[in-house]
Short mmCIF file of C-alpha atoms in Angstrom, two decimals:
data_model
loop_
_atom_site.label_atom_id
_atom_site.label_comp_id
_atom_site.label_asym_id
_atom_site.label_seq_id
_atom_site.Cartn_x
_atom_site.Cartn_y
_atom_site.Cartn_z
CA UNK A 28 0.00 0.00 0.00
CA UNK A 29 1.30 3.41 -0.87
CA UNK A 30 1.29 6.71 0.96
CA UNK A 31 -2.18 7.64 -0.16
CA UNK A 32 -3.86 4.48 1.13
CA UNK A 33 -6.69 2.54 -0.54
CA UNK A 34 -9.42 4.57 -2.16
CA UNK A 35 -12.83 3.71 -3.59
CA UNK A 36 -13.20 7.21 -4.99
CA UNK A 37 -12.23 6.43 -8.61
CA UNK A 38 -14.76 3.60 -8.75
CA UNK A 39 -17.53 5.68 -7.19
CA UNK A 40 -16.79 8.61 -9.48
CA UNK A 41 -16.97 6.36 -12.51
CA UNK A 42 -20.61 5.42 -11.87
CA UNK A 43 -23.15 8.19 -12.16
CA UNK A 44 -25.73 6.64 -9.83
CA UNK A 45 -23.22 5.80 -7.10
CA UNK A 46 -21.77 9.26 -7.41
CA UNK A 47 -25.19 10.86 -6.98
CA UNK A 48 -25.83 8.87 -3.81
CA UNK A 49 -22.42 9.05 -2.21
CA UNK A 50 -21.52 12.68 -2.94
CA UNK A 51 -23.84 14.30 -0.35
CA UNK A 52 -22.69 11.83 2.30
CA UNK A 53 -19.06 12.52 1.45
CA UNK A 54 -19.57 16.28 1.61
CA UNK A 55 -21.36 15.94 4.93
CA UNK A 56 -18.63 13.70 6.30
CA UNK A 57 -15.78 15.98 5.16
CA UNK A 58 -17.46 18.81 6.98
CA UNK A 59 -18.02 16.64 10.05
CA UNK A 60 -14.31 15.73 10.26
CA UNK A 61 -13.70 19.21 11.60
CA UNK A 62 -10.35 19.97 10.00
CA UNK A 63 -11.90 22.85 8.10
CA UNK A 64 -12.89 24.42 11.39
CA UNK A 65 -9.20 24.47 12.31
CA UNK A 66 -8.40 26.20 9.01
CA UNK A 67 -6.77 23.12 7.46
CA UNK A 68 -7.08 21.59 4.03
CA UNK A 69 -7.52 17.82 3.63
CA UNK A 70 -4.01 17.41 2.21
CA UNK A 71 -2.54 19.00 5.34
CA UNK A 72 -3.60 15.80 7.16
CA UNK A 73 -1.57 13.61 4.79
CA UNK A 74 0.84 11.47 6.83
CA UNK A 75 4.23 13.08 6.35
CA UNK A 76 6.29 10.10 7.47
CA UNK A 77 6.48 8.57 4.02
CA UNK A 78 9.36 9.04 1.60
CA UNK A 79 6.88 9.67 -1.18
CA UNK A 80 5.11 12.42 0.74
CA UNK A 81 8.41 14.00 1.74
CA UNK A 82 9.47 14.12 -1.89
CA UNK A 83 6.10 15.53 -2.88
CA UNK A 84 6.36 18.23 -0.21
CA UNK A 85 9.65 19.29 -1.77
CA UNK A 86 7.84 19.86 -5.05
CA UNK A 87 5.38 22.42 -3.72
CA UNK A 88 5.87 25.96 -4.93
CA UNK A 89 7.33 28.28 -2.26
CA UNK A 90 3.90 29.91 -1.98
CA UNK A 91 2.12 26.57 -1.39
CA UNK A 92 4.74 25.47 1.14
CA UNK A 93 4.41 28.75 3.03
CA UNK A 94 0.60 28.59 3.10
CA UNK A 95 0.72 24.99 4.32
CA UNK A 96 3.08 25.86 7.16
CA UNK A 97 0.89 28.83 8.06
CA UNK A 98 -2.30 26.75 8.19
CA UNK A 99 -0.62 24.09 10.33
CA UNK A 100 0.67 26.75 12.69
CA UNK A 101 -2.79 28.30 13.09
CA UNK A 102 -4.31 24.84 13.63
CA UNK A 103 -1.75 23.91 16.30
CA UNK A 104 -2.48 27.16 18.05
CA UNK A 105 -6.21 26.50 18.02
CA UNK A 106 -5.46 23.00 19.30
CA UNK A 107 -3.57 24.47 22.24
CA UNK A 108 -6.54 26.73 22.95
CA UNK A 109 -8.94 23.73 22.68
CA UNK A 110 -11.15 25.87 20.47
CA UNK A 111 -11.85 25.88 16.74
CA UNK A 112 -11.56 29.09 14.72
CA UNK A 113 -14.48 31.52 14.74
CA UNK A 114 -16.97 30.52 12.08
CA UNK A 115 -16.05 33.25 9.58
CA UNK A 116 -12.45 31.98 9.52
CA UNK A 117 -13.32 28.34 8.77
CA UNK A 118 -11.90 27.01 5.54
CA UNK A 119 -14.32 27.48 2.68
CA UNK A 120 -15.10 24.02 1.16
CA UNK A 121 -14.30 25.45 -2.28
CA UNK A 122 -10.75 26.18 -1.11
CA UNK A 123 -10.26 22.62 0.14
CA UNK A 124 -8.20 21.55 -2.89
CA UNK A 125 -5.88 18.57 -3.20
CA UNK A 126 -2.68 20.57 -3.68
CA UNK A 127 -0.38 17.76 -2.54
CA UNK A 128 -2.06 14.64 -3.89
CA UNK A 129 -1.04 15.10 -7.58
CA UNK A 130 2.60 15.40 -6.52
CA UNK A 131 2.33 12.25 -4.37
CA UNK A 132 0.74 10.41 -7.29
CA UNK A 133 3.60 11.56 -9.55
CA UNK A 134 6.23 10.37 -7.09
CA UNK A 135 4.50 7.00 -6.70
CA UNK A 136 4.31 6.62 -10.48
CA UNK A 137 8.02 7.44 -10.79
CA UNK A 138 8.90 4.85 -8.17
CA UNK A 139 6.75 2.26 -9.90
CA UNK A 140 8.39 3.08 -13.22
CA UNK A 141 11.83 2.71 -11.68
CA UNK A 142 10.86 -0.66 -10.20
CA UNK A 143 9.51 -1.75 -13.57
CA UNK A 144 12.76 -0.81 -15.34
CA UNK A 145 14.79 -2.47 -12.59
CA UNK A 146 13.00 -5.78 -12.95
CA UNK A 147 12.33 -5.88 -16.67
CA UNK A 148 13.46 -8.66 -18.96
CA UNK A 149 14.82 -7.69 -22.35
CA UNK A 150 13.57 -9.40 -25.46
CA UNK A 151 15.30 -8.58 -28.73
CA UNK A 152 12.87 -8.59 -31.59
CA UNK B 3 49.10 -1.61 -54.63
CA UNK B 4 46.85 0.03 -57.16
CA UNK B 5 43.76 -1.36 -55.47
CA UNK B 6 44.89 -0.04 -52.12
CA UNK B 7 45.42 3.39 -53.64
CA UNK B 8 41.99 3.38 -55.20
CA UNK B 9 40.29 2.59 -51.92
CA UNK B 10 42.05 5.46 -50.10
CA UNK B 11 40.97 7.80 -52.86
CA UNK B 12 37.34 6.79 -52.46
CA UNK B 13 37.57 7.25 -48.68
CA UNK B 14 38.89 10.76 -49.16
CA UNK B 15 36.22 11.53 -51.70
CA UNK B 16 33.55 10.51 -49.22
CA UNK B 17 35.00 12.71 -46.53
CA UNK B 18 32.53 15.50 -47.03
CA UNK B 19 28.88 16.07 -46.40
CA UNK B 20 26.26 17.73 -48.50
CA UNK B 21 23.73 19.80 -46.67
CA UNK B 22 20.22 18.82 -47.64
CA UNK B 23 17.07 20.61 -46.66
CA UNK B 24 14.66 18.02 -45.30
CA UNK B 25 11.27 19.58 -44.60
CA UNK B 26 12.84 22.82 -43.42
CA UNK B 27 15.58 21.20 -41.35
CA UNK B 28 19.15 21.13 -42.61
CA UNK B 29 20.60 17.63 -42.60
CA UNK B 30 24.19 16.62 -43.33
CA UNK B 31 25.69 13.18 -43.02
CA UNK B 32 29.06 11.56 -43.61
CA UNK B 33 29.45 7.81 -43.77
CA UNK B 34 33.04 6.66 -43.60
CA UNK B 35 32.10 3.11 -42.69
CA UNK B 36 32.57 3.44 -38.93
CA UNK B 37 31.10 0.62 -36.80
CA UNK B 38 29.03 3.11 -34.81
CA UNK B 39 26.85 6.01 -35.80
CA UNK B 40 26.39 9.38 -34.18
CA UNK B 41 23.62 11.89 -34.67
CA UNK B 42 23.88 15.44 -33.39
CA UNK B 43 21.01 17.90 -33.35
CA UNK B 44 22.52 21.35 -33.53
CA UNK B 45 20.25 24.11 -32.30
CA UNK B 46 20.95 27.81 -32.51
CA UNK B 47 20.39 28.15 -28.78
CA UNK B 48 23.82 28.99 -27.47
CA UNK B 49 24.61 31.61 -24.88
CA UNK B 50 24.86 34.19 -27.65
CA UNK B 51 21.09 34.24 -28.18
CA UNK B 52 19.95 33.89 -24.59
CA UNK B 53 17.60 36.59 -23.28
CA UNK B 54 19.05 36.47 -19.76
CA UNK B 55 22.44 35.24 -18.48
CA UNK B 56 22.52 31.52 -17.75
CA UNK B 57 19.34 30.50 -19.58
CA UNK B 58 21.23 28.60 -22.28
CA UNK B 59 23.20 26.74 -19.62
CA UNK B 60 19.96 25.74 -17.89
CA UNK B 61 18.42 24.63 -21.17
CA UNK B 62 21.46 22.49 -21.94
CA UNK B 63 21.06 20.69 -18.63
CA UNK B 64 17.39 20.10 -19.34
CA UNK B 65 18.32 17.92 -22.29
CA UNK B 66 17.10 14.31 -22.06
CA UNK B 67 14.67 15.05 -19.23
CA UNK B 68 10.96 14.13 -19.44
CA UNK B 69 9.12 14.56 -22.69
CA UNK B 70 5.60 13.74 -23.79
CA UNK B 71 6.88 10.38 -25.04
CA UNK B 72 9.03 9.15 -22.16
CA UNK B 73 10.18 10.16 -18.71
CA UNK B 74 13.76 11.15 -17.89
CA UNK B 75 14.33 7.73 -16.34
CA UNK B 76 12.99 5.90 -19.37
CA UNK B 77 15.22 8.00 -21.64
CA UNK B 78 18.31 6.88 -19.76
CA UNK B 79 17.29 3.25 -19.24
CA UNK B 80 16.11 2.72 -22.79
CA UNK B 81 19.23 4.20 -24.35
CA UNK B 82 21.28 2.03 -21.99
CA UNK B 83 19.46 -1.01 -23.31
CA UNK B 84 20.45 0.02 -26.83
CA UNK B 85 23.99 0.65 -25.60
CA UNK B 86 23.95 4.27 -26.72
CA UNK B 87 25.57 7.34 -25.23
CA UNK B 88 23.70 10.62 -24.90
CA UNK B 89 25.39 13.95 -24.37
CA UNK B 90 24.58 17.63 -24.53
CA UNK B 91 27.10 20.37 -25.00
CA UNK B 92 26.84 24.09 -25.19
CA UNK B 93 28.92 26.49 -27.20
CA UNK B 94 28.46 30.22 -27.57
CA UNK B 95 26.38 29.77 -30.68
CA UNK B 96 24.96 26.28 -30.61
CA UNK B 97 23.40 23.78 -28.29
CA UNK B 98 24.42 20.32 -29.47
CA UNK B 99 22.39 17.27 -28.46
CA UNK B 100 24.31 14.18 -29.45
CA UNK B 101 23.85 10.47 -29.35
CA UNK B 102 26.23 7.72 -30.32
CA UNK B 103 24.93 4.25 -30.96
CA UNK B 104 25.39 1.04 -32.90
CA UNK B 105 24.40 1.03 -36.54
CA UNK B 106 20.74 0.21 -36.99
CA UNK B 107 19.46 1.87 -33.82
CA UNK B 108 19.06 5.27 -35.44
CA UNK B 109 15.22 5.36 -35.44
CA UNK B 110 15.17 5.22 -31.64
CA UNK B 111 17.87 7.82 -31.01
CA UNK B 112 16.64 10.31 -33.61
CA UNK B 113 13.19 10.01 -32.10
CA UNK B 114 14.56 10.42 -28.57
CA UNK B 115 16.35 13.69 -29.30
CA UNK B 116 13.61 15.13 -31.47
CA UNK B 117 10.98 14.36 -28.85
CA UNK B 118 12.94 16.60 -26.47
CA UNK B 119 12.99 19.33 -29.10
CA UNK B 120 9.28 19.06 -29.87
CA UNK B 121 7.67 18.05 -26.60
CA UNK B 122 9.96 18.69 -23.64
CA UNK B 123 7.94 18.87 -20.42
CA UNK B 124 10.24 21.14 -18.36
CA UNK B 125 8.86 19.97 -15.01
CA UNK B 126 9.46 22.26 -12.08
CA UNK B 127 10.55 19.39 -9.87
CA UNK B 128 13.06 18.16 -12.48
CA UNK B 129 14.44 21.69 -12.64
CA UNK B 130 15.01 21.85 -8.90
CA UNK B 131 15.92 18.20 -8.33
CA UNK B 132 18.15 17.42 -11.31
CA UNK B 133 18.94 20.51 -13.35
CA UNK B 134 19.83 23.16 -10.79
CA UNK B 135 22.36 21.03 -8.86
CA UNK B 136 24.21 20.23 -12.10
CA UNK B 137 24.20 23.88 -13.21
CA UNK B 138 25.62 24.86 -9.85
CA UNK B 139 28.31 22.19 -9.95
CA UNK B 140 29.34 23.08 -13.51
CA UNK B 141 29.48 26.80 -12.75
CA UNK B 142 31.53 26.20 -9.62
CA UNK B 143 33.95 23.90 -11.44
CA UNK B 144 34.31 26.49 -14.22
CA UNK B 145 34.94 29.28 -11.75
CA UNK B 146 37.78 27.28 -10.19
CA UNK B 147 39.54 26.73 -13.50
CA UNK B 148 41.65 29.80 -14.33
CA UNK B 149 41.90 29.03 -18.05
CA UNK B 150 38.11 28.78 -18.39
CA UNK B 151 37.66 31.99 -16.41
CA UNK B 152 40.26 33.79 -18.51
CA UNK B 153 38.52 32.77 -21.74
CA UNK B 154 35.07 33.72 -20.39
CA UNK B 155 36.36 37.14 -19.38
CA UNK B 156 38.19 37.52 -22.67
CA UNK B 157 34.95 36.91 -24.59
CA UNK B 158 33.11 39.46 -22.47
CA UNK B 159 35.83 42.06 -23.03
CA UNK B 160 36.21 41.29 -26.71
CA UNK B 161 32.57 41.13 -27.79
CA UNK B 162 30.60 42.53 -24.78
CA UNK B 163 27.05 41.40 -25.61
CA UNK B 164 26.15 38.47 -27.89
CA UNK B 165 29.29 36.36 -28.12
CA UNK B 166 30.44 37.98 -24.89
CA UNK B 167 27.81 36.29 -22.74
CA UNK B 168 29.13 33.52 -20.55
CA UNK B 169 28.55 29.82 -21.17
CA UNK B 170 27.92 29.32 -17.47
CA UNK B 171 25.08 30.49 -15.30
CA UNK B 172 26.15 33.12 -12.84
CA UNK B 173 25.44 32.75 -9.12
CA UNK B 174 24.27 36.35 -9.11
CA UNK B 175 21.53 36.09 -11.68
CA UNK B 176 18.55 33.86 -11.04
CA UNK B 177 17.21 31.79 -13.91
CA UNK B 178 13.61 30.73 -13.48
CA UNK B 179 11.90 27.78 -15.10
CA UNK B 180 9.69 30.20 -17.06
CA UNK B 181 12.81 31.77 -18.61
CA UNK B 182 14.02 28.35 -19.74
CA UNK B 183 10.61 27.39 -21.11
CA UNK B 184 10.19 30.56 -23.11
CA UNK B 185 13.75 30.36 -24.46
CA UNK B 186 13.15 26.76 -25.55
CA UNK B 187 9.87 27.73 -27.17
CA UNK B 188 11.50 30.46 -29.24
CA UNK B 189 14.71 28.58 -30.05
CA UNK B 190 13.35 25.14 -30.94
CA UNK B 191 11.88 25.76 -34.35
CA UNK B 192 12.80 24.18 -37.65
CA UNK B 193 14.82 27.11 -38.95
CA UNK B 194 17.10 26.86 -35.94
CA UNK B 195 17.73 23.12 -36.06
CA UNK B 196 20.34 21.29 -38.09
CA UNK B 197 21.06 17.59 -37.92
CA UNK B 198 24.53 16.16 -38.40
CA UNK B 199 25.23 12.48 -38.75
CA UNK B 200 28.40 10.46 -38.92
CA UNK B 201 28.41 6.81 -39.82
CA UNK B 202 24.89 7.10 -41.15
CA UNK B 203 23.43 7.31 -44.61
CA UNK B 204 22.21 10.76 -45.68
CA UNK B 205 18.90 9.51 -47.10
CA UNK B 206 18.08 7.42 -44.01
CA UNK B 207 18.82 10.32 -41.70
CA UNK B 208 16.78 12.79 -43.76
CA UNK B 209 13.80 10.45 -43.74
CA UNK B 210 13.97 9.88 -39.99
CA UNK B 211 14.38 13.58 -39.25
CA UNK B 212 11.51 14.51 -41.52
CA UNK B 213 9.26 12.05 -39.71
CA UNK B 214 10.26 12.85 -36.15
CA UNK B 215 10.48 16.62 -36.44
CA UNK B 216 7.19 16.86 -38.32
CA UNK B 217 5.51 18.39 -35.29
CA UNK B 218 8.25 20.99 -34.67
CA UNK B 219 7.09 24.51 -35.25
CA UNK B 220 8.27 25.93 -38.51
CA UNK B 221 6.77 29.36 -38.01
CA UNK B 222 9.14 30.80 -35.40
CA UNK B 223 11.85 33.21 -36.32
CA UNK B 224 15.39 31.98 -36.37
CA UNK B 225 17.60 33.13 -33.51
CA UNK B 226 19.58 36.22 -34.32
CA UNK B 227 21.47 38.98 -32.61
CA UNK B 228 23.09 42.12 -33.84
CA UNK B 229 26.35 41.34 -35.65
CA UNK B 230 29.39 40.99 -33.42
CA UNK B 231 31.76 43.90 -32.89
CA UNK B 232 35.25 43.66 -31.46
CA UNK B 233 36.07 45.93 -28.54
CA UNK B 234 39.01 44.58 -26.52
CA UNK B 235 40.10 45.72 -23.10
CA UNK B 236 41.88 44.67 -19.97
CA UNK B 237 40.83 43.00 -16.74
CA UNK B 238 42.48 41.34 -13.77
CA UNK B 239 40.89 38.81 -11.49
CA UNK B 240 42.11 37.57 -8.12
CA UNK B 241 42.08 33.77 -7.96
CA UNK B 242 43.71 31.35 -5.58
CA UNK B 243 43.23 28.05 -7.35
CA UNK B 244 45.15 26.66 -10.29
CA UNK B 245 48.09 28.09 -12.18
CA UNK B 246 48.76 31.78 -12.78
CA UNK B 247 47.11 32.65 -16.07
CA UNK B 248 47.38 35.43 -18.62
CA UNK B 249 45.39 35.58 -21.83
CA UNK B 250 46.43 37.89 -24.63
CA UNK B 251 43.84 37.96 -27.37
CA UNK B 252 42.80 39.77 -30.50
CA UNK B 253 39.51 39.64 -32.27
CA UNK B 254 38.31 40.12 -35.80
CA UNK B 255 34.82 40.37 -37.17
CA UNK B 256 33.62 38.69 -40.33
CA UNK B 257 34.26 35.13 -41.48
CA UNK B 258 37.34 33.42 -40.10
CA UNK B 259 40.52 34.05 -42.06
CA UNK B 260 42.36 30.76 -42.78
CA UNK B 261 45.62 32.69 -42.33
CA UNK B 262 44.82 32.89 -38.60
CA UNK B 263 45.04 29.08 -38.40
CA UNK B 264 48.47 29.40 -40.00
CA UNK B 265 49.43 32.06 -37.47
CA UNK B 266 48.28 29.77 -34.66
CA UNK B 267 50.33 26.92 -36.11
CA UNK B 268 53.35 29.21 -36.48
CA UNK B 269 53.19 30.32 -32.83
CA UNK B 270 52.14 27.05 -31.15
CA UNK B 271 55.14 25.99 -29.06
CA UNK B 272 54.08 22.36 -28.67
CA UNK B 273 56.89 20.15 -29.93
CA UNK B 274 56.23 17.62 -32.68
CA UNK B 275 58.81 15.24 -31.22
CA UNK B 276 58.92 13.96 -27.67
CA UNK B 277 61.54 15.38 -25.29
CA UNK B 278 62.27 18.31 -27.57
CA UNK B 279 61.60 21.97 -27.25
CA UNK B 280 59.69 22.66 -30.44
CA UNK B 281 60.73 25.05 -33.17
CA UNK B 282 58.22 27.84 -32.71
CA UNK B 283 59.60 31.32 -31.99
CA UNK B 284 57.96 31.14 -28.57
CA UNK B 285 59.32 27.81 -27.37
CA UNK B 286 62.99 28.81 -27.14
CA UNK B 287 62.47 31.59 -24.60
CA UNK B 288 59.88 29.95 -22.33
CA UNK B 289 60.85 29.72 -18.65
CA UNK B 290 60.73 26.21 -17.21
CA UNK B 291 57.25 25.08 -16.19
CA UNK B 292 55.31 27.73 -18.08
CA UNK B 293 53.17 26.85 -21.04
CA UNK B 294 51.76 28.84 -23.93
CA UNK B 295 48.76 27.64 -25.91
CA UNK B 296 47.42 29.24 -29.04
CA UNK B 297 43.67 29.71 -28.95
CA UNK B 298 41.72 30.12 -32.16
CA UNK B 299 37.97 30.31 -31.69
CA UNK B 300 36.07 30.82 -34.93
CA UNK B 301 32.41 31.90 -34.74
CA UNK B 302 29.94 32.56 -37.51
CA UNK B 303 30.69 36.28 -37.71
CA UNK B 304 33.78 36.85 -35.59
CA UNK B 305 36.99 35.20 -34.45
CA UNK B 306 38.92 35.33 -31.24
CA UNK B 307 42.59 34.55 -31.58
CA UNK B 308 44.94 34.56 -28.65
CA UNK B 309 47.65 33.07 -26.49
CA UNK B 310 46.91 31.48 -23.15
CA UNK B 311 49.95 31.65 -20.92
CA UNK B 312 50.03 29.58 -17.73
CA UNK B 313 52.67 28.83 -15.15
CA UNK B 314 53.23 28.13 -11.46
CA UNK B 315 54.73 31.56 -10.68
CA UNK B 316 53.63 35.04 -11.71
CA UNK B 317 57.27 35.90 -12.55
CA UNK B 318 57.54 32.99 -15.00
CA UNK B 319 54.24 33.91 -16.61
CA UNK B 320 55.47 37.49 -17.04
CA UNK B 321 58.63 36.28 -18.81
CA UNK B 322 56.61 33.91 -21.00
CA UNK B 323 54.12 36.66 -21.85
CA UNK B 324 57.00 38.91 -22.95
CA UNK B 325 58.39 36.16 -25.20
CA UNK B 326 54.96 35.41 -26.63
CA UNK B 327 54.17 39.06 -27.34
CA UNK B 328 57.52 39.54 -29.05
CA UNK B 329 56.88 36.47 -31.25
CA UNK B 330 53.42 37.79 -32.07
CA UNK B 331 54.81 41.18 -33.13
CA UNK B 332 57.55 39.58 -35.21
CA UNK B 333 55.13 37.20 -36.93
CA UNK B 334 54.42 39.80 -39.63
CA UNK B 335 57.91 39.33 -41.03
CA UNK B 336 57.54 35.55 -41.46
CA UNK B 337 58.44 34.55 -45.01
CA UNK B 338 59.35 31.68 -47.29
CA UNK B 339 60.28 28.43 -45.59
CA UNK B 340 58.97 29.54 -42.19
CA UNK B 341 55.56 30.26 -43.68
CA UNK B 342 55.49 26.99 -45.60
CA UNK B 343 56.26 25.12 -42.42
CA UNK B 344 53.42 26.86 -40.60
CA UNK B 345 51.02 26.17 -43.47
CA UNK B 346 51.96 22.49 -43.44
CA UNK B 347 51.41 22.31 -39.70
CA UNK B 348 48.03 24.03 -39.97
CA UNK B 349 47.01 21.69 -42.77
CA UNK B 350 47.94 18.66 -40.73
CA UNK B 351 45.98 19.97 -37.73
CA UNK B 352 42.92 20.64 -39.88
CA UNK B 353 43.12 17.26 -41.59
CA UNK B 354 43.76 15.20 -38.49
CA UNK B 355 40.87 16.93 -36.72
CA UNK B 356 38.59 15.41 -39.36
CA UNK B 357 39.69 11.93 -38.35
CA UNK B 358 37.75 12.11 -35.13
CA UNK B 359 34.02 12.48 -34.81
CA UNK B 360 34.31 15.72 -32.84
CA UNK B 361 36.41 17.28 -35.57
CA UNK B 362 33.89 16.38 -38.27
CA UNK B 363 31.06 17.79 -36.18
CA UNK B 364 33.01 20.99 -35.53
CA UNK B 365 33.75 21.44 -39.19
CA UNK B 366 30.16 20.74 -40.18
CA UNK B 367 28.65 22.89 -37.45
CA UNK B 368 30.43 26.01 -38.59
CA UNK B 369 29.08 25.63 -42.12
CA UNK B 370 25.75 23.91 -41.93
CA UNK B 371 23.60 26.96 -41.29
CA UNK B 372 25.32 28.74 -44.15
CA UNK B 373 24.44 25.80 -46.43
CA UNK B 374 28.08 25.52 -47.41
CA UNK B 375 29.64 22.22 -48.32
CA UNK B 376 32.33 20.90 -46.04
CA UNK B 377 35.16 19.04 -47.60
CA UNK B 378 38.67 18.44 -46.43
CA UNK B 379 39.95 19.43 -49.86
CA UNK B 380 38.40 22.88 -49.66
CA UNK B 381 39.79 23.45 -46.18
CA UNK B 382 43.27 22.36 -47.21
CA UNK B 383 43.10 24.45 -50.39
CA UNK B 384 42.16 27.55 -48.40
CA UNK B 385 45.17 26.98 -46.16
CA UNK B 386 47.38 26.42 -49.21
CA UNK B 387 46.31 29.78 -50.57
CA UNK B 388 47.77 31.59 -47.58
CA UNK B 389 50.70 33.54 -48.99
CA UNK B 390 52.89 36.19 -47.42
CA UNK B 391 50.45 38.99 -48.19
CA UNK B 392 47.48 37.10 -46.72
CA UNK B 393 49.52 36.10 -43.71
CA UNK B 394 50.73 39.60 -42.89
CA UNK B 395 47.16 40.85 -43.36
CA UNK B 396 46.02 38.28 -40.77
CA UNK B 397 48.82 39.28 -38.42
CA UNK B 398 47.60 42.88 -38.63
CA UNK B 399 44.72 42.01 -36.24
CA UNK B 400 47.36 42.30 -33.51
CA UNK B 401 47.45 46.04 -34.21
CA UNK B 402 43.93 46.35 -32.81
CA UNK B 403 43.32 46.95 -29.13
CA UNK B 404 44.31 43.75 -27.31
CA UNK B 405 42.10 41.76 -24.94
CA UNK B 406 44.22 41.21 -21.88
CA UNK B 407 43.09 39.04 -18.97
CA UNK B 408 45.15 38.16 -15.91
CA UNK B 409 43.81 35.54 -13.47
CA UNK B 410 45.72 34.64 -10.32
CA UNK B 411 47.82 36.75 -7.95
CA UNK B 412 47.12 40.07 -9.58
CA UNK B 413 49.75 41.98 -7.58
CA UNK B 414 52.52 40.15 -9.44
CA UNK B 415 50.98 39.31 -12.80
CA UNK B 416 52.05 41.68 -15.57
CA UNK B 417 50.12 44.62 -17.02
CA UNK B 418 49.80 44.81 -20.82
CA UNK B 419 52.39 47.60 -21.16
CA UNK B 420 54.88 45.51 -19.18
CA UNK B 421 54.81 42.68 -21.70
CA UNK B 422 55.12 45.04 -24.65
CA UNK B 423 51.53 45.24 -25.88
#
């Protein structure tokens, strides 16, 4: 299993009916998780202790890396205070983008490609 | 005996390449029957045309990274499987992307290089993870080598902008990925690309190039700058690594005069026989341990000719520079046998350079964009035509303002007036 963990999302997204039924539940659940109340994005919760994620973090633009550090700092502060942010400062669901996931996917693909080249057998045509 | 003669004649006759226009791209190939082939894509994307210092250097190091067809890793692994060698090199005028491989593998390698030219991805992470560290290492290595520094400074003094811009990225000027991308987008169009092949058939190469570069843009303008002017000047640079170095140079604009090659051959103090001193006017007076090299750098519209003097002590370099300058001034009176000897030496240098692949590529690269034919006979004939009048005319470039560069302990290294310039 890789850094991103198993996901049913691609399968659910591929079926229109499933998507229609699951989407509201997913939206409700994402809101319920509470990270947005601490000002975090979903990708800020990504487990950092993976080589793939570390490499992906290095690929963020300076702006993205700064914003991420800032959000985590705010969230830790709110955690110390045992209080979420005031409602007007909650993260807007529209801003909850996957800024890190594409980089992690790229890194995983690169590692898989390297493994494939390492273990390939050559057949001369 | 006769048969042997005939075969050498046919070899010589094949030792030239015709430049053919293949769908807007100039293609030249020489096949001398080597066991391996080499294909070089020559792009007018040298440091001369770069919009910002260091962009050409960054672009060179982006070569063979990810393209739409294959990732950087696949490029390396696949060419390893074919047993090929990929290399990129940068000169002031051209970026050369080369591959050497066994005969028969040309479709893969032509496709590999042209896919970089047509569909390079220029990933930000590749720039920071692979390209920038190499740029930094190359620039640092260059800055520690006094002869490289002297030549870089000499170009800047001699030509200022255009040919004067450095081959290496400077630590003081940031190059962003957007700069590299936009430079690649303007430079990589069909009018700027020429393909040179050795050990490969002209028709095969043309066909492959036509197919693989079909998607390259043909609309862009070809890279150009204002024509070079020679300025000259003097600079001194403190340096604590490597030998003490002095460069005395002179420049000329316009196409390269073959008589300058004869002048270089006349002055070059390298001995033709081991354990001897050499017969050049410079070699007799050189202090022990110092060396003098003649430098002749021809470009499409200018030439830099000079002497690179190196030695362990500043005093020795000063002596050697005096000897070299005196020989340079006295070169105008070279006549008869002396001149014939220099012509013969220059001819041999030119001819033996064409034995190696690099030499052929050099010779072709200077002519391919001008659509001129390259043949060893023409080169040798032009050297043969150098008579006393032509030679003394070439020597007269030393009357212009010299380019003088001193790198090392600048308190002790000579000033131009001290060596007689």
